[in-house]
Short mmCIF file of C-alpha atoms in Angstrom, two decimals:
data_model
loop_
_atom_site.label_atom_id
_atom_site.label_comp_id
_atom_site.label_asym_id
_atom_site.label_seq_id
_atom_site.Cartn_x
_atom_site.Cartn_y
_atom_site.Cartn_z
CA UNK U 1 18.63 13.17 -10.99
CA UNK U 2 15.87 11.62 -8.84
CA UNK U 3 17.10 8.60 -6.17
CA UNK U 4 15.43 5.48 -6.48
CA UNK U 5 13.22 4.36 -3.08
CA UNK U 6 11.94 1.07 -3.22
CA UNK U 7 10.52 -0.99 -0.36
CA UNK U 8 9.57 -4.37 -0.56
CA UNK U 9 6.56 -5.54 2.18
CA UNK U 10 7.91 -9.04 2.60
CA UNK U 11 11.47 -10.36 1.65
CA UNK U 12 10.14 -12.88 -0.99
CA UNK U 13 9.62 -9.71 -2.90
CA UNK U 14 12.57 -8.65 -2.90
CA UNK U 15 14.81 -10.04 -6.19
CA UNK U 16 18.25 -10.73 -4.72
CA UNK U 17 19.33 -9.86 -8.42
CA UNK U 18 17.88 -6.38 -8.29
CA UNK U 19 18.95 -5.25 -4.89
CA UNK U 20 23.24 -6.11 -6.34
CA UNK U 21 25.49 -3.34 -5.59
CA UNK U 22 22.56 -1.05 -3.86
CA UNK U 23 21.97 -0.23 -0.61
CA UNK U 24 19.68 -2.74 1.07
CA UNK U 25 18.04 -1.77 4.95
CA UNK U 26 16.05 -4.69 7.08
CA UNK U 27 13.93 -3.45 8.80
CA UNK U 28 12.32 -6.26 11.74
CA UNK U 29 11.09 -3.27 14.68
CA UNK U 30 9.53 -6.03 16.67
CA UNK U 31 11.71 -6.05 17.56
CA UNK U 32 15.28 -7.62 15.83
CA UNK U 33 16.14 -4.65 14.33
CA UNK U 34 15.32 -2.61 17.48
CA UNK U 35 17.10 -4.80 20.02
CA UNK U 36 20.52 -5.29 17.97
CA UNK U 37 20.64 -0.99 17.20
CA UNK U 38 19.78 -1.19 21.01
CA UNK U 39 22.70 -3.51 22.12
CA UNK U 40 25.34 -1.67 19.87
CA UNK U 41 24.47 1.34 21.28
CA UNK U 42 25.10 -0.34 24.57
CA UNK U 43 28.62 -1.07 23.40
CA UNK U 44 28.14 -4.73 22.19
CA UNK U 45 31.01 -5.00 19.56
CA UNK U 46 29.32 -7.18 17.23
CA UNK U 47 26.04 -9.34 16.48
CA UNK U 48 26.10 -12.48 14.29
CA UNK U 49 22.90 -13.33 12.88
CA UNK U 50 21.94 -16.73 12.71
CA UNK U 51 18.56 -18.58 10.88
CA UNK U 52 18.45 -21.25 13.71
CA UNK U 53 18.76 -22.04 17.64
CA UNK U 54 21.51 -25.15 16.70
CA UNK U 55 23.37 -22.38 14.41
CA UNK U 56 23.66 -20.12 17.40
CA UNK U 57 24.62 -22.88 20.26
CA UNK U 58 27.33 -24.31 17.60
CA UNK U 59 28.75 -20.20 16.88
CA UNK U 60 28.34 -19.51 20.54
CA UNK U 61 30.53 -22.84 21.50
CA UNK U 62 33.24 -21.89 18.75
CA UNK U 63 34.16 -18.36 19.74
CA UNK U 64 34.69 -18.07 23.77
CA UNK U 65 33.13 -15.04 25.34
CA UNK U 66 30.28 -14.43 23.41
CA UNK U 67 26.70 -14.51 24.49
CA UNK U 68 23.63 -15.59 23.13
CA UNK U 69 20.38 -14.30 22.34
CA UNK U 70 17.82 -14.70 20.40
CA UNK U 71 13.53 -16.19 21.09
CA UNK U 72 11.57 -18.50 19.87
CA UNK U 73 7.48 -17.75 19.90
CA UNK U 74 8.63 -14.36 21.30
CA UNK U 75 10.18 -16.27 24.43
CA UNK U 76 13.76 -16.43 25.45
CA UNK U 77 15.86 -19.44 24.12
CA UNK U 78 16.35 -21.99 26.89
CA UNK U 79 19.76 -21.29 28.06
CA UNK U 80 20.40 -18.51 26.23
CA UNK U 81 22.19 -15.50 28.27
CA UNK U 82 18.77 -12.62 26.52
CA UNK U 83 15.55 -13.13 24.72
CA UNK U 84 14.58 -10.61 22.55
CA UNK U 85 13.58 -7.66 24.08
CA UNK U 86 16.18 -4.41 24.03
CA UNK U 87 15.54 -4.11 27.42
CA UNK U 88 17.83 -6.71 28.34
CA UNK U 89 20.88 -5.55 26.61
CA UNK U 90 22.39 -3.15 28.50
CA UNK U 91 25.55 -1.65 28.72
CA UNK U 92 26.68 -3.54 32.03
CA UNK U 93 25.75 -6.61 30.22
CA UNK U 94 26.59 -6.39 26.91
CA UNK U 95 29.84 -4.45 26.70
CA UNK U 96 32.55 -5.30 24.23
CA UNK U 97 30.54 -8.72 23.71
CA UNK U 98 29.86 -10.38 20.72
CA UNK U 99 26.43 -11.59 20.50
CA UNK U 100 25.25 -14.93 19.01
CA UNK U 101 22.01 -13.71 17.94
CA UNK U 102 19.06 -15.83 16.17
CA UNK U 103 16.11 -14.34 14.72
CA UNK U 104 14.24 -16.20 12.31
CA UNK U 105 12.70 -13.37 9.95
CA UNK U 106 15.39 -10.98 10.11
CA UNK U 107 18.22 -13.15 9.25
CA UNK U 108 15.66 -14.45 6.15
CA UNK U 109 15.66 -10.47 5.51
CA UNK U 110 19.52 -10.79 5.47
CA UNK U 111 20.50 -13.46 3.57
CA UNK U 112 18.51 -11.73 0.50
CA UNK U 113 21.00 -9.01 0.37
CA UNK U 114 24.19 -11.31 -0.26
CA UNK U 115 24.62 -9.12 -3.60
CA UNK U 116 23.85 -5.88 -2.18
CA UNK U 117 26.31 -2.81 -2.23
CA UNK U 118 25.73 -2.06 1.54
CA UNK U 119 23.22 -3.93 4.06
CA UNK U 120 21.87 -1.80 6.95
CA UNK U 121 19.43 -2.51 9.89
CA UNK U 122 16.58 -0.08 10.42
CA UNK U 123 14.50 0.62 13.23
CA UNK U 124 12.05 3.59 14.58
CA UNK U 125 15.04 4.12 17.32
CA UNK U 126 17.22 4.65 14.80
CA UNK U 127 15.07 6.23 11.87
CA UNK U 128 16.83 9.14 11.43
CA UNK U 129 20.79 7.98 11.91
CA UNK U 130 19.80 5.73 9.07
CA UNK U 131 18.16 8.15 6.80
CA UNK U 132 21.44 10.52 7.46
CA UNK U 133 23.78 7.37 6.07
CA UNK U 134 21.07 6.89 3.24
CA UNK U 135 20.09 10.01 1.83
CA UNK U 136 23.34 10.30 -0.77
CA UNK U 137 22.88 6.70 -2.19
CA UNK U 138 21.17 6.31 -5.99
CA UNK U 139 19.16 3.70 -4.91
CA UNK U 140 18.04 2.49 -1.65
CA UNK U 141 15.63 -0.56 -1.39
CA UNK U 142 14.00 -1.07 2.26
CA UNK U 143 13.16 -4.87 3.36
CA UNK U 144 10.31 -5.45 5.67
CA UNK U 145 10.97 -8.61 7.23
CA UNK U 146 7.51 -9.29 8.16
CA UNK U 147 6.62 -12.36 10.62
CA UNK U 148 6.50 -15.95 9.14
CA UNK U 149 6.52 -14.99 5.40
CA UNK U 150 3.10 -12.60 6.07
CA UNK U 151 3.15 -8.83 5.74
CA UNK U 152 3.60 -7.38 9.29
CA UNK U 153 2.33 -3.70 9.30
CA UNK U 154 4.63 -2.59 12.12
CA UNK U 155 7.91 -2.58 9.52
CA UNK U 156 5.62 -1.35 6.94
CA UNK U 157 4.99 1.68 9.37
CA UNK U 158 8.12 1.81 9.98
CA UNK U 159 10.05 1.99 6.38
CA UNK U 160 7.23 4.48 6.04
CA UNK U 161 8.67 6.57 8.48
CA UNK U 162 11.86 6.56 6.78
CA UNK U 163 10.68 7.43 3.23
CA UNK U 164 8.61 9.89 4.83
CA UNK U 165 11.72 11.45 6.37
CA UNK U 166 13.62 11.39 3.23
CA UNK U 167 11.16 12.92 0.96
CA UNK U 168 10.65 15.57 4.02
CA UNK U 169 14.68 16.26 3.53
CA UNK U 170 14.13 17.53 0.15
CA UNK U 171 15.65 15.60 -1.85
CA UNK U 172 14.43 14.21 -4.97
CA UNK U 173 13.67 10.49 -4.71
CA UNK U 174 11.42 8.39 -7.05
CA UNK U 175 9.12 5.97 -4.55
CA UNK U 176 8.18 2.48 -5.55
CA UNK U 177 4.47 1.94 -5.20
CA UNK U 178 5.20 0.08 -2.47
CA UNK U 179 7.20 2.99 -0.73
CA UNK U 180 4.18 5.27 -1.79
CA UNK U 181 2.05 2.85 0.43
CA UNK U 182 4.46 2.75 3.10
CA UNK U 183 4.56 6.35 3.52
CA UNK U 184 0.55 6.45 3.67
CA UNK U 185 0.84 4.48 6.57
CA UNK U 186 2.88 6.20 8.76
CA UNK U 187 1.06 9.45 7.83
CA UNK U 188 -2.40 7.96 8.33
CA UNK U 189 -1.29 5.90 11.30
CA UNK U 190 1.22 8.56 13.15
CA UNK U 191 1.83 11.56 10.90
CA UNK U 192 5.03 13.38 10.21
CA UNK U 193 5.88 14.81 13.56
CA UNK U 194 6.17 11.35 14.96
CA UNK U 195 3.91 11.70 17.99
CA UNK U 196 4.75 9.10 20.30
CA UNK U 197 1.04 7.93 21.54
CA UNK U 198 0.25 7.51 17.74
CA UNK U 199 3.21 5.05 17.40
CA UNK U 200 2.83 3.01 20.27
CA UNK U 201 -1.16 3.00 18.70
CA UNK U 202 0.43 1.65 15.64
CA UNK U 203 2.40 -1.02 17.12
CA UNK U 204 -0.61 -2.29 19.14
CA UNK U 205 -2.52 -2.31 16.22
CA UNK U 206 -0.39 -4.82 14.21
CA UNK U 207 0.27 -8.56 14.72
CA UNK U 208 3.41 -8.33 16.15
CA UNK U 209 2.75 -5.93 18.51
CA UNK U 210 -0.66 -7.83 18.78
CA UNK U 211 1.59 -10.66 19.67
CA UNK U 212 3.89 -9.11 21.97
CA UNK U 213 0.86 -8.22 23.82
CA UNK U 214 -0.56 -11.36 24.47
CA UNK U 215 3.23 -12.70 25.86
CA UNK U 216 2.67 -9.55 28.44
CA UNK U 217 5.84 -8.05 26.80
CA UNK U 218 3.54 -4.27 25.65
CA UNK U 219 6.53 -2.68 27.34
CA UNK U 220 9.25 -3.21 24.50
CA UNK U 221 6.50 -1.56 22.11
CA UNK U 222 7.33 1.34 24.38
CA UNK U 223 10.93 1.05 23.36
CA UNK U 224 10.04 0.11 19.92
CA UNK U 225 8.47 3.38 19.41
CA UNK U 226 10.76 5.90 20.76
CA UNK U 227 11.67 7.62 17.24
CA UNK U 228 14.83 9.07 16.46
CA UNK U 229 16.72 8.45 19.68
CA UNK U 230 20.03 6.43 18.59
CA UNK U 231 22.52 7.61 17.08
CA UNK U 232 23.78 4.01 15.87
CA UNK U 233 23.14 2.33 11.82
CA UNK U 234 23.99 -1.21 12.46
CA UNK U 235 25.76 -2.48 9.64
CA UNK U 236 26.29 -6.17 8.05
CA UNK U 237 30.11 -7.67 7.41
CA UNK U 238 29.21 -10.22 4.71
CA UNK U 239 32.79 -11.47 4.55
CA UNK U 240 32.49 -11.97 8.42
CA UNK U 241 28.59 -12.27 8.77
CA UNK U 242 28.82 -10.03 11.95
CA UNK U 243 26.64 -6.75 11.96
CA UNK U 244 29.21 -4.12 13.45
CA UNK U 245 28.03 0.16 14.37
CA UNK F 1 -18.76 -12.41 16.10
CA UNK F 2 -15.87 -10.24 14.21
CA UNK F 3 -15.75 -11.31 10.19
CA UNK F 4 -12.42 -11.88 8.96
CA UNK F 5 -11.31 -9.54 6.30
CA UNK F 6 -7.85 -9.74 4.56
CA UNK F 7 -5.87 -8.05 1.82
CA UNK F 8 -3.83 -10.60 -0.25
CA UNK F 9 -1.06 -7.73 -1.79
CA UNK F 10 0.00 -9.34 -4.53
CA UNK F 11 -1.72 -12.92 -6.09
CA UNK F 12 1.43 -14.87 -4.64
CA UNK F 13 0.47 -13.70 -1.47
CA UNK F 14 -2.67 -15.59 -0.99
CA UNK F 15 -2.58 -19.11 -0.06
CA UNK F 16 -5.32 -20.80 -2.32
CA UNK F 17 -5.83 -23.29 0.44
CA UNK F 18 -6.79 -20.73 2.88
CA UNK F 19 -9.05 -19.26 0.60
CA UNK F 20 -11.05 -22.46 0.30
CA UNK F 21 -15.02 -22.10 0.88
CA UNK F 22 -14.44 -18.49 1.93
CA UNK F 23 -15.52 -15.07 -0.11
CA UNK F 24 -12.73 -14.30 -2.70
CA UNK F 25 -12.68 -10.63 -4.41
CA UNK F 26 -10.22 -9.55 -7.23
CA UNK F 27 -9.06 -6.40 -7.56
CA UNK F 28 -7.22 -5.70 -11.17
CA UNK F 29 -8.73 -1.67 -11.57
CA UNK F 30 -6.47 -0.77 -14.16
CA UNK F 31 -8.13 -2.08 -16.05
CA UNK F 32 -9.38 -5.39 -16.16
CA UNK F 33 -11.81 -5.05 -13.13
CA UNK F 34 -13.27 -1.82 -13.94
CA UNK F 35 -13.87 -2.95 -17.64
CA UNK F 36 -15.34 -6.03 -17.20
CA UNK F 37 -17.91 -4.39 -14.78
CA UNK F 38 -18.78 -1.76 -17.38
CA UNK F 39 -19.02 -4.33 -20.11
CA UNK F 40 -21.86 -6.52 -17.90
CA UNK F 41 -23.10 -3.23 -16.91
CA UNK F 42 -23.83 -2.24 -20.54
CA UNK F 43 -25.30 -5.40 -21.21
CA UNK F 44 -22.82 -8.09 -21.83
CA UNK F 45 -24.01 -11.59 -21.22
CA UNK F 46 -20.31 -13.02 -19.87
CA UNK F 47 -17.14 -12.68 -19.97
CA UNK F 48 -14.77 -15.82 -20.33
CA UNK F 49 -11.08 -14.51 -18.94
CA UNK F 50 -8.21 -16.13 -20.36
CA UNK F 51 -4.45 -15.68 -19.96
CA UNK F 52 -2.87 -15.71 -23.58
CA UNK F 53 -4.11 -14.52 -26.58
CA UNK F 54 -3.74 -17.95 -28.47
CA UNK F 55 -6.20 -19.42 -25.43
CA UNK F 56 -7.96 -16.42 -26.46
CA UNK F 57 -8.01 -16.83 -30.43
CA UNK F 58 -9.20 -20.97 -29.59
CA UNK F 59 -12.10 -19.91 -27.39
CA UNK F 60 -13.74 -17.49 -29.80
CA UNK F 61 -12.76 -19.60 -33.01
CA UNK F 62 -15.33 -22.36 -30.60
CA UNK F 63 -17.74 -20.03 -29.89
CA UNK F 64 -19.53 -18.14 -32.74
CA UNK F 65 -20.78 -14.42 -31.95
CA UNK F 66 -18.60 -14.08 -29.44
CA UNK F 67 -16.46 -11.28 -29.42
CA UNK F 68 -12.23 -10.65 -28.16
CA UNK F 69 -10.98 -8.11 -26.27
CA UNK F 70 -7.88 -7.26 -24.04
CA UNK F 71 -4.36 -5.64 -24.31
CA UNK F 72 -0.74 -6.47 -24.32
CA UNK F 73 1.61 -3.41 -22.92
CA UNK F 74 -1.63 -1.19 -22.73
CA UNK F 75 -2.62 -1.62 -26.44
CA UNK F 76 -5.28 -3.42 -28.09
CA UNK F 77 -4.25 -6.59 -29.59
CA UNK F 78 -4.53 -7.01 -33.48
CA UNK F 79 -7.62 -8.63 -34.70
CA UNK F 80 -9.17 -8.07 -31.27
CA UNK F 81 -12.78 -6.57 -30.97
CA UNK F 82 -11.63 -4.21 -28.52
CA UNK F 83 -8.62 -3.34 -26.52
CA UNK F 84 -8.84 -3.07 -22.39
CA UNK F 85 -10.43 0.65 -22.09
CA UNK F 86 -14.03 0.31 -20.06
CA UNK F 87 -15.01 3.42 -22.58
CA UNK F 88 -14.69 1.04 -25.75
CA UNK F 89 -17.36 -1.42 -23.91
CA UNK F 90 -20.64 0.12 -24.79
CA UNK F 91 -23.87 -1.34 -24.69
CA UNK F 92 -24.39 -1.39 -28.98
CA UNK F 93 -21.19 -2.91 -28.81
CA UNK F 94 -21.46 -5.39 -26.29
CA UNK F 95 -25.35 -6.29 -25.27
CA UNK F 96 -26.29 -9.89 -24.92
CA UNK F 97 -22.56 -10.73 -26.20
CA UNK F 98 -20.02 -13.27 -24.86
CA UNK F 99 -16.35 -11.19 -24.49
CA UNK F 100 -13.47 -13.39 -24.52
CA UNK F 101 -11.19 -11.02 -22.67
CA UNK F 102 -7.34 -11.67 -21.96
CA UNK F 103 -5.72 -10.18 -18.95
CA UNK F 104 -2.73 -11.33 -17.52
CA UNK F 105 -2.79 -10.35 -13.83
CA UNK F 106 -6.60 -10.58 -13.12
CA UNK F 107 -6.33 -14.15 -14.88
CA UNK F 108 -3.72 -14.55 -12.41
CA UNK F 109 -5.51 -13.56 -9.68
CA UNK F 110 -8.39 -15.79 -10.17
CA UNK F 111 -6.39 -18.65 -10.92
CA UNK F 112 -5.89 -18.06 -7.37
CA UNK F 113 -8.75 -18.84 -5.96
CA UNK F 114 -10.18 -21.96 -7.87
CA UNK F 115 -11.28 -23.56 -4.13
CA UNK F 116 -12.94 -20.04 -2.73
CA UNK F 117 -16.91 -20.13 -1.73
CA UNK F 118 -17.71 -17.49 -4.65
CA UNK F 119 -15.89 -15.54 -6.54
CA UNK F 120 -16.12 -11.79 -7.23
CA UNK F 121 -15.00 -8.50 -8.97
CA UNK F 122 -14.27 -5.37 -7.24
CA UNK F 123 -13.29 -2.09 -8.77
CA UNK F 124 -14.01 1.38 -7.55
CA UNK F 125 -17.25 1.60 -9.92
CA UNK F 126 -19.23 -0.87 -8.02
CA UNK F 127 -17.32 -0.50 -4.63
CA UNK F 128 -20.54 -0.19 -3.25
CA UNK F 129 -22.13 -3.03 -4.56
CA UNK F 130 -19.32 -5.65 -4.04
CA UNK F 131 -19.72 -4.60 0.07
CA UNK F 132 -23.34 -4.95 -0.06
CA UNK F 133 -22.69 -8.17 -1.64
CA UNK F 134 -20.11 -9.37 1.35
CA UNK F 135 -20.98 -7.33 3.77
CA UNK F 136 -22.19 -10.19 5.58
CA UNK F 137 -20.07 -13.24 4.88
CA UNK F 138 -17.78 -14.69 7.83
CA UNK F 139 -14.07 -14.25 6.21
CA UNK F 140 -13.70 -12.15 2.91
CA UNK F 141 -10.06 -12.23 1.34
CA UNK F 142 -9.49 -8.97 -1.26
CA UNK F 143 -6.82 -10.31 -3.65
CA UNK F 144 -4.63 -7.44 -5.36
CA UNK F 145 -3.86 -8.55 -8.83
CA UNK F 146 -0.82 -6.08 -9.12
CA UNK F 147 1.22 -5.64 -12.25
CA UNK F 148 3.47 -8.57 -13.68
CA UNK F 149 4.09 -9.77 -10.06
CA UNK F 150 4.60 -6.72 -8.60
CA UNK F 151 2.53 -4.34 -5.89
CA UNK F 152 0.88 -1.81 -7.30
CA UNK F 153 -0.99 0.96 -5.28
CA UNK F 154 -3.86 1.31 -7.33
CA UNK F 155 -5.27 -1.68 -6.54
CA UNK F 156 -4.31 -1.46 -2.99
CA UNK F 157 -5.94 2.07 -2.50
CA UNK F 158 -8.80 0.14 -4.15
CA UNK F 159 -9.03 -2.46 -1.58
CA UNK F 160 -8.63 0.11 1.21
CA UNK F 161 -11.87 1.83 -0.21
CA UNK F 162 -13.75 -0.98 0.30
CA UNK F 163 -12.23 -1.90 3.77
CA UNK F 164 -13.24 1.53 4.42
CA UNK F 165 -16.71 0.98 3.52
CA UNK F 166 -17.11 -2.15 5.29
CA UNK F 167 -15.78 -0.88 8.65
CA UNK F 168 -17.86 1.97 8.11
CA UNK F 169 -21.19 0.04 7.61
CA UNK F 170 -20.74 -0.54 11.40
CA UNK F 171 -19.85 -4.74 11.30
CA UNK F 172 -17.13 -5.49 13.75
CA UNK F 173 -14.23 -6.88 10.75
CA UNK F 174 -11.13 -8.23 12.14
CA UNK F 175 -8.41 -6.32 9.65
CA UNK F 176 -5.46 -8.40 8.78
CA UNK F 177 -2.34 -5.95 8.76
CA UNK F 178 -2.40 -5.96 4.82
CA UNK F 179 -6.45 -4.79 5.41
CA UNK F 180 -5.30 -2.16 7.44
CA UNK F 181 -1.97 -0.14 5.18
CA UNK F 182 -4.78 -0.34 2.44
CA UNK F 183 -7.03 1.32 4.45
CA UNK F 184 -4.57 4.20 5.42
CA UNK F 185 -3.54 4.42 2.16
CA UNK F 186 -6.99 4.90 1.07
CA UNK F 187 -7.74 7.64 3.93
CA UNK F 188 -4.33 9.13 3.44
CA UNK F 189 -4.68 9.42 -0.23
CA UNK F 190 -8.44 10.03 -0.63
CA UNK F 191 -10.56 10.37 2.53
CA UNK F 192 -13.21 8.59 3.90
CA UNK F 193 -15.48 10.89 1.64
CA UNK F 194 -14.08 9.28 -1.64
CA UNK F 195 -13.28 12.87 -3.22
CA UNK F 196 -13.63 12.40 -6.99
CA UNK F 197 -10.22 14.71 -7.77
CA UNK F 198 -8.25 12.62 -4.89
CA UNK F 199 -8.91 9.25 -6.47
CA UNK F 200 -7.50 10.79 -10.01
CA UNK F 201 -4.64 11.43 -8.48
CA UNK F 202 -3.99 8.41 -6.29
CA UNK F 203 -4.81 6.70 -9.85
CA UNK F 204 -1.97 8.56 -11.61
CA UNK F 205 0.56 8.54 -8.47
CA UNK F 206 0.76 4.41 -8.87
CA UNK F 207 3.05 2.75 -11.53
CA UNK F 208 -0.65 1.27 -13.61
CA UNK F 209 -1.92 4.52 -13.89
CA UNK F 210 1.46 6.27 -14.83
CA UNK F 211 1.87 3.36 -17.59
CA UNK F 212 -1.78 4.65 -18.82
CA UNK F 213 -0.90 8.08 -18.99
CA UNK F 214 2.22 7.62 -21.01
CA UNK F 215 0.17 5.55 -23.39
CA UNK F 216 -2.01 8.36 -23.70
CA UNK F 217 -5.12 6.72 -22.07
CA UNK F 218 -5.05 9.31 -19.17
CA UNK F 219 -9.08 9.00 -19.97
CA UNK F 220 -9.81 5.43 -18.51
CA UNK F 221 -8.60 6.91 -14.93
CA UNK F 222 -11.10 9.19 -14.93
CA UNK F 223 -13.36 6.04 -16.10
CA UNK F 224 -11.75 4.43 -13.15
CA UNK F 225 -12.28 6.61 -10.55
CA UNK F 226 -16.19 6.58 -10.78
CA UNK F 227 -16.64 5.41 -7.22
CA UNK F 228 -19.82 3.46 -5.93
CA UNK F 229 -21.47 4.41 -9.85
CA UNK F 230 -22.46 1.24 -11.21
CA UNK F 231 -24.59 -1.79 -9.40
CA UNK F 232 -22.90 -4.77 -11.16
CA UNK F 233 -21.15 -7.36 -9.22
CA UNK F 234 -19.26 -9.43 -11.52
CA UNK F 235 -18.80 -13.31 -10.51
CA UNK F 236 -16.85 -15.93 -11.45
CA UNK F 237 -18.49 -19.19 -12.43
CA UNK F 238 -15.82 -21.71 -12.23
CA UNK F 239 -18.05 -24.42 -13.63
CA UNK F 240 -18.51 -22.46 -16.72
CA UNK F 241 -15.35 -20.35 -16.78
CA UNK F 242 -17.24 -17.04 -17.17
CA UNK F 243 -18.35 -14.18 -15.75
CA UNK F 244 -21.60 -13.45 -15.15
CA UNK F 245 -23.79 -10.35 -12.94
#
């Protein structure tokens, strides 16, 4: 029986309705997705996701302990403990901390999967620990979060490189048109062995990274683009909104 | 100066108010875009597009000697003229006739862009003449007409093929990120060379052209996939409500 591989290029089209009782992986490489995969790797026990800065001071002033993170036009939240860039969350710093974490797009991402059987995070830093927890399920639908409601190609490149690693596993999946155009990407863009120059390329070449650029911040593309190297698939509590390993 | 040159993925995806005085180009080339071309190509004096077939039905029961065509689920719609195959739309059929033609998503599409500068009709049979005809306007925006509100890859390997072409001509184009996945889709799927047997099977791989094939009509891909073959460029006359060479 063929596996069902959809991916939708911006969240709006993605029906909350269809993605009920599947599993449903955001995908935000520049760079949510990367930094949270980047600070539970680091040993942060949990990240709460939150649409707004007020959200996150309110959550933050509830629970003692945490810390928060999160930017705003790519910059660090004033008074936040991080900005946004994985860089900053490391182990010293992050351990057994639960991190108040807003990020406009990706949380958008989120809160379309309310119905969904399972809700992953997905990054190029984690591409292949996530296609591992994926590759059994019936149906798998992959949510670009884009930036500010537009396409961004760096997730599109990026759930490319993910249906491109499924298909490569040999399994039998079905791929959305969408998923079809994904996969072109990456191949066109990077290719299938994932060649590191390529992806950083890619990344440039896109308006986040584009973006990222302009704030002087071309280093966390580096990160960004370092394929396959954590073992960690972030995964969303909806009954306690935190995204745990 | 760079133009501006974007890729609007789906109809919702294009803000009519930032189309406004700009270039406008809709994309629908299974089928409606590559059959209206052939029908002004074989002589056809206009085309009036319309959404249902009642509209449809009204307009030509105004206008005497004109004639209906169009398709609901693939098939010709009783009483029509002709159904939505470009091979039904030949010149002792259609020369110096008006063609009230219903189509859902390129009626869609253009509904889209009732503010643009001009209006125009791209499918791969007159690639080349829709480039020629914008290759030097300041911001071009390539609307995807899709399928019932979804993405669908032939029209976005369609759009890459004429990013392709414009970027090739040598003008510096500033590629929004949707511009650039259709282009690597395009050169991932076909080649810069536009290899006849490629586009046939980029055709079938997307969910229009496996709808065609089930319905038997495997034919009008091959119709489809005539790249750069006829010098028509079909415009919309928003005045008028037709369209014209």
């Amino acid at each position: 029986m063929h596996r069902i591989l959809n991916v939708h290029l911006v969240p709006e089209m993605a029906n909350p309705h269809d993605l009920a009782g599947h599993t449903s992986v955001v995908i935000d490489v520049l760079r949510a997705s990367t930094t949270i995969t980047t600070a539970l790797n680091a040993g942060a026990e949990a990240i709460v996701p939150c649409l707004t800065v007020e959200e996150a001071r309110q959550l933050a002033g509830a629970k003692s302990g945490s810390l928060l993170g999160g930017e705003r036009g790519g910059v660090r939240v004033q008074g936040f403990d991080f900005g946004n860039s994985p860089a900053e969350y490391s182990s010293d710093r992050v351990r057994a901390k639960t991190i108040i974490f807003t990020t406009t797009n990706g949380t958008k991402a989120l809160t379309r999967c309310m119905g969904a059987g399972r809700v992953l995070l997905a990054a190029l830093v984690n591409r292949a620990a996530v296609c591992s927890a994926i590759a059994e399920d019936p149906r798998v639908d992959l949510i670009c979060a884009g930036t500010d409601g537009e396409f961004s190609f760096d997730d599109a490149v990026t759930a490319g490189a993910i249906v491109d690693n499924l298909v490569i596993r040999g399994e039998e999946w079905q791929l959305s048109d969408a998923a079809r155009i994904c996969r072109c990407a990456w191949q066109s863009a990077v290719g299938s062995e994932g060649d590191r120059t390529r992806i950083v390329t890619a990344l440039e070449n896109s308006s986040g990274g584009r973006n990222l650029i302009a704030l002087g911040m071309e280093g966390d593309l580096k990160l960004a683009s370092q394929l396959d190297q954590l073992n960690v698939v972030p995964e969303l509590d909806r009954s306690t909104w935190q995204i745990r390993k």
